[in-house]
Amino acid sequence: MHFIIIGGDAAGMSAAMQIVRNSTGHSITVLEKGGNYSYGQCGLPYVIGGKIESTNKVIARTQKEFQEKYGIDARVFHEVKSIDATQKVVTGVNHSTGETFDLAYDRLLIATGASPVVPNWEGKTLQGIFTLKTIPDTEEILDYLYKGYRDIKDVTIIGGGYIGIEMAENFVELGKNVTIIDRNEQLAGIFDRELADLVHDEAMKQNIKLRLGETVEGFIGESFVEYVKTDKGEIKTDLVLIAVGVKPNTEFSKEAGIVTGVKGAIQVNSCMQTNVKDIFAAGDCATQFHRIKERDDYIPLGTHANKQGQIAGLNMVNLHKTFKGVVGTSVMKFFDLTLGRTGLSEKEAEGLNIPVASVAIQARDIAGYYPDAKKMTVKLVYHKETHKLLGGQIIGERGVDKRIDVLSTSLFHSMTIEELVDLDLAYAPPYNGVWDPIQQAARRVK
Ligand SMILES: Cc1cc2nc3c(=O)[nH]c(=O)nc-3n(C[C@H](O)[C@H](O)[C@H](O)COP(=O)(O)OP(=O)(O)OC[C@H]3O[C@@H](n4cnc5c(N)ncnc54)[C@H](O)[C@@H]3O)c2cc1C
C-alpha cells in the first residue's frame, strides 16, 4: 500500500512514524510545502526572546533522518494544490523546480495545519509587520530585530491570546517597549475576567501598555510600518506582531468533496477518517471532539496534533484506535505567572446555557509555614444541579501545572466537585498543604 501524507510536522510525522513502526511492506511519501520537518512551533517565541539559542534547537527530526533512518520519501517544497478523490491522486507544485507533480495514493492523510489570520487591514504589507507560525517567520523577525534595518524600540502586538502574551514577555525580555492591542476588554480570553485581571496586573507590572476594547484599522508608514491605526488613535511602532488567531489549511478539501465543520476544519470521526474513503485528517486542520461540550470543536494545539496524528497512522494500517477527545486544557507562562485552564470557563458554560456555578479561592502552593510558599488563585466551574465539574482555571507562580492536570484528569472522567475532595493527592510540606488548593476550593461548595 502507498501512503501519502500532506504536511511534515506534528500530526503528519506522528502518523508516518506509526506507519513505519507498525507495518511492513508499505511505502510513505510526505509532501511538505516548507523546508522543515518535525519542529516545535511552541518553542519559537523563546527563540526570539533568546532563551533558546536558535531555531535548529526546536527541530526534533530532519528530512534526512526521515529518509535515511526510516525509509520515508520525505520531500520539501512540495505543495499540494488539489486532491482527486475518485482517481486517488494528489496534484501540486515542486517549488524547488517549478514543476508540477501528480502522485497516486492508496490512503491519504491531510495534516496541513493552520495559518495565522491576517485581516484585510490597510498597509498590512509594510515591512516590519509579522505573524509567527514557522521557522522562516522566526528567522524574519530575528533578522528585522538584529540586521539593523531600523532601531527597534516600540513593539506592538495585536491580539492578547497565548501567542500574543508569550511574545509580549519575550519582547520585554529583549528590552522593547511593548503594547498589546485587543478588541476584547481582556487579555487571555479563554479565562474568566477575574482571572484575566491577574494577567493585566502582571502586564502592567512589566510596563506593558494595554489597549483593550480597541480595534485595529490599519498601518501607516512609507515602506516600513511607523504607526498602527486604531478606532481610538495612532500608536507609534517599529515592529508589529499580528496574533489574532489561526484558520485551518483546508482550501483544497471542498473540491475533493471533504466535509468541513467547526471553523472550517476538516470533520473527522474518532479514527481520524473524513467522509471520503481512504482520506484521513489530523492536527490543526481537523476538528476535535470536546468531551465536556459533547460535540466537535476546534482547539488547535500541539498536544492534539500529536495524538490525532498517531491515531490516524494506526488506523491507516488497520490498527484500530480511537481519539478520546479533548477537554480544553492549556498552560502558558507569563513572566513569573503560570496560567492554566481546562474545561469550560464560566462565561463559556453560560453561553452554552448550562446551569453553572463557580467558586474561587486564593491558596498557597505548599504548606503555609514552609519557606517561600506562593499564592495561587483557583477557580472551579461546576454544574449547579449535579455538581459535575465543568472546568477550572488557576493562575499563580508555582504548582499551577500539576493542579490543572489533576483537574483535567477529573474532567476527563466526569467527576463531581465532591469526588475532587475525595482524591488522594500527594502531600508533604515542601510540596503541598494537607488539602490541595483545588480541594480547598471544592470544599467551599455547599
Ligand atoms: C508560536 C506558537 C506557539 C505554540 N505554543 C503551543 C503550546 O505551548 N502548546 C501547544 O499545545 N501548542 C502550541 N502551539 C500549537 C502547535 O504548534 C500546533 O498545534 C501544531 O504545530 C499543529 O501541528 P500540525 O502538524 O497539525 O500542523 P503544523 O505544525 O502547522 O504543520 C502543518 C504542515 O503542513 C504543511 N502544509 C500546509 N499546507 C500544505 C500543502 N498544501 N502542501 C504541503 N504541505 C502543506 C505546512 O508547511 C506545515 O509544515 C503553538 C503554535 C505556535 C505558532
PDB file of N, CA and C in Angstrom, residues 234-266:
ATOM      1  N   GLU A 234      -3.585  56.617  16.971  1.00  0.00           N
ATOM      2  CA  GLU A 234      -2.434  56.037  16.280  1.00  0.00           C
ATOM      3  C   GLU A 234      -1.359  55.693  17.298  1.00  0.00           C
ATOM      4  N   ILE A 235      -0.733  54.550  17.108  1.00  0.00           N
ATOM      5  CA  ILE A 235       0.289  54.106  18.058  1.00  0.00           C
ATOM      6  C   ILE A 235       1.610  53.998  17.311  1.00  0.00           C
ATOM      7  N   LYS A 236       2.600  54.742  17.791  1.00  0.00           N
ATOM      8  CA  LYS A 236       3.912  54.714  17.143  1.00  0.00           C
ATOM      9  C   LYS A 236       4.535  53.334  17.350  1.00  0.00           C
ATOM     10  N   THR A 237       5.093  52.791  16.287  1.00  0.00           N
ATOM     11  CA  THR A 237       5.634  51.437  16.429  1.00  0.00           C
ATOM     12  C   THR A 237       6.781  51.174  15.447  1.00  0.00           C
ATOM     13  N   ASP A 238       7.689  50.299  15.848  1.00  0.00           N
ATOM     14  CA  ASP A 238       8.777  49.897  14.944  1.00  0.00           C
ATOM     15  C   ASP A 238       8.591  48.478  14.438  1.00  0.00           C
ATOM     16  N   LEU A 239       7.797  47.697  15.160  1.00  0.00           N
ATOM     17  CA  LEU A 239       7.565  46.296  14.761  1.00  0.00           C
ATOM     18  C   LEU A 239       6.166  45.915  15.211  1.00  0.00           C
ATOM     19  N   VAL A 240       5.472  45.184  14.363  1.00  0.00           N
ATOM     20  CA  VAL A 240       4.117  44.721  14.707  1.00  0.00           C
ATOM     21  C   VAL A 240       4.071  43.203  14.600  1.00  0.00           C
ATOM     22  N   LEU A 241       3.489  42.568  15.609  1.00  0.00           N
ATOM     23  CA  LEU A 241       3.219  41.134  15.501  1.00  0.00           C
ATOM     24  C   LEU A 241       1.698  40.951  15.525  1.00  0.00           C
ATOM     25  N   ILE A 242       1.189  40.323  14.476  1.00  0.00           N
ATOM     26  CA  ILE A 242      -0.255  40.048  14.421  1.00  0.00           C
ATOM     27  C   ILE A 242      -0.484  38.630  14.945  1.00  0.00           C
ATOM     28  N   ALA A 243      -1.254  38.528  16.008  1.00  0.00           N
ATOM     29  CA  ALA A 243      -1.535  37.201  16.601  1.00  0.00           C
ATOM     30  C   ALA A 243      -3.019  37.152  16.973  1.00  0.00           C
ATOM     31  N   VAL A 244      -3.848  37.167  15.940  1.00  0.00           N
ATOM     32  CA  VAL A 244      -5.298  37.247  16.191  1.00  0.00           C
ATOM     33  C   VAL A 244      -6.004  35.913  15.911  1.00  0.00           C
ATOM     34  N   GLY A 245      -5.230  34.845  15.844  1.00  0.00           N
ATOM     35  CA  GLY A 245      -5.847  33.528  15.656  1.00  0.00           C
ATOM     36  C   GLY A 245      -5.384  32.855  14.387  1.00  0.00           C
ATOM     37  N   VAL A 246      -5.797  31.592  14.227  1.00  0.00           N
ATOM     38  CA  VAL A 246      -5.401  30.819  13.042  1.00  0.00           C
ATOM     39  C   VAL A 246      -6.635  30.245  12.362  1.00  0.00           C
ATOM     40  N   LYS A 247      -6.453  29.905  11.082  1.00  0.00           N
ATOM     41  CA  LYS A 247      -7.540  29.227  10.366  1.00  0.00           C
ATOM     42  C   LYS A 247      -6.980  27.956   9.733  1.00  0.00           C
ATOM     43  N   PRO A 248      -7.769  26.874   9.736  1.00  0.00           N
ATOM     44  CA  PRO A 248      -7.260  25.610   9.218  1.00  0.00           C
ATOM     45  C   PRO A 248      -6.950  25.684   7.730  1.00  0.00           C
ATOM     46  N   ASN A 249      -5.857  25.027   7.319  1.00  0.00           N
ATOM     47  CA  ASN A 249      -5.468  24.996   5.897  1.00  0.00           C
ATOM     48  C   ASN A 249      -6.232  23.883   5.189  1.00  0.00           C
ATOM     49  N   THR A 250      -7.393  24.230   4.695  1.00  0.00           N
ATOM     50  CA  THR A 250      -8.258  23.189   4.115  1.00  0.00           C
ATOM     51  C   THR A 250      -8.786  23.602   2.742  1.00  0.00           C
ATOM     52  N   GLU A 251      -8.031  24.505   2.080  1.00  0.00           N
ATOM     53  CA  GLU A 251      -8.520  25.083   0.817  1.00  0.00           C
ATOM     54  C   GLU A 251      -8.945  24.014  -0.192  1.00  0.00           C
ATOM     55  N   PHE A 252      -8.118  22.959  -0.328  1.00  0.00           N
ATOM     56  CA  PHE A 252      -8.416  22.007  -1.403  1.00  0.00           C
ATOM     57  C   PHE A 252      -9.409  20.921  -0.993  1.00  0.00           C
ATOM     58  N   SER A 253      -9.885  20.972   0.249  1.00  0.00           N
ATOM     59  CA  SER A 253     -10.744  19.876   0.720  1.00  0.00           C
ATOM     60  C   SER A 253     -12.110  19.884   0.051  1.00  0.00           C
ATOM     61  N   LYS A 254     -12.688  21.079  -0.045  1.00  0.00           N
ATOM     62  CA  LYS A 254     -14.070  21.176  -0.547  1.00  0.00           C
ATOM     63  C   LYS A 254     -14.187  20.566  -1.934  1.00  0.00           C
ATOM     64  N   GLU A 255     -13.225  20.974  -2.790  1.00  0.00           N
ATOM     65  CA  GLU A 255     -13.202  20.476  -4.172  1.00  0.00           C
ATOM     66  C   GLU A 255     -13.167  18.949  -4.223  1.00  0.00           C
ATOM     67  N   ALA A 256     -12.494  18.372  -3.214  1.00  0.00           N
ATOM     68  CA  ALA A 256     -12.366  16.906  -3.182  1.00  0.00           C
ATOM     69  C   ALA A 256     -13.582  16.259  -2.521  1.00  0.00           C
ATOM     70  N   GLY A 257     -14.552  17.090  -2.126  1.00  0.00           N
ATOM     71  CA  GLY A 257     -15.774  16.546  -1.508  1.00  0.00           C
ATOM     72  C   GLY A 257     -15.614  16.231  -0.034  1.00  0.00           C
ATOM     73  N   ILE A 258     -14.556  16.779   0.589  1.00  0.00           N
ATOM     74  CA  ILE A 258     -14.322  16.503   2.013  1.00  0.00           C
ATOM     75  C   ILE A 258     -15.115  17.512   2.845  1.00  0.00           C
ATOM     76  N   VAL A 259     -15.874  16.990   3.794  1.00  0.00           N
ATOM     77  CA  VAL A 259     -16.753  17.860   4.598  1.00  0.00           C
ATOM     78  C   VAL A 259     -15.934  18.562   5.675  1.00  0.00           C
ATOM     79  N   THR A 260     -16.167  19.878   5.790  1.00  0.00           N
ATOM     80  CA  THR A 260     -15.528  20.634   6.870  1.00  0.00           C
ATOM     81  C   THR A 260     -16.589  20.999   7.900  1.00  0.00           C
ATOM     82  N   GLY A 261     -16.122  21.254   9.124  1.00  0.00           N
ATOM     83  CA  GLY A 261     -17.083  21.548  10.199  1.00  0.00           C
ATOM     84  C   GLY A 261     -16.719  22.819  10.927  1.00  0.00           C
ATOM     85  N   VAL A 262     -16.560  22.719  12.256  1.00  0.00           N
ATOM     86  CA  VAL A 262     -16.318  23.895  13.097  1.00  0.00           C
ATOM     87  C   VAL A 262     -15.150  24.727  12.548  1.00  0.00           C
ATOM     88  N   LYS A 263     -15.388  26.001  12.363  1.00  0.00           N
ATOM     89  CA  LYS A 263     -14.373  26.969  11.897  1.00  0.00           C
ATOM     90  C   LYS A 263     -13.660  26.530  10.621  1.00  0.00           C
ATOM     91  N   GLY A 264     -14.333  25.729   9.809  1.00  0.00           N
ATOM     92  CA  GLY A 264     -13.755  25.327   8.531  1.00  0.00           C
ATOM     93  C   GLY A 264     -12.746  24.190   8.636  1.00  0.00           C
ATOM     94  N   ALA A 265     -12.638  23.590   9.825  1.00  0.00           N
ATOM     95  CA  ALA A 265     -11.706  22.456   9.990  1.00  0.00           C
ATOM     96  C   ALA A 265     -12.330  21.193   9.396  1.00  0.00           C
ATOM     97  N   ILE A 266     -11.454  20.275   8.967  1.00  0.00           N
ATOM     98  CA  ILE A 266     -11.956  19.038   8.346  1.00  0.00           C
ATOM     99  C   ILE A 266     -12.627  18.171   9.410  1.00  0.00           C
TER     100      ILE A 266
END
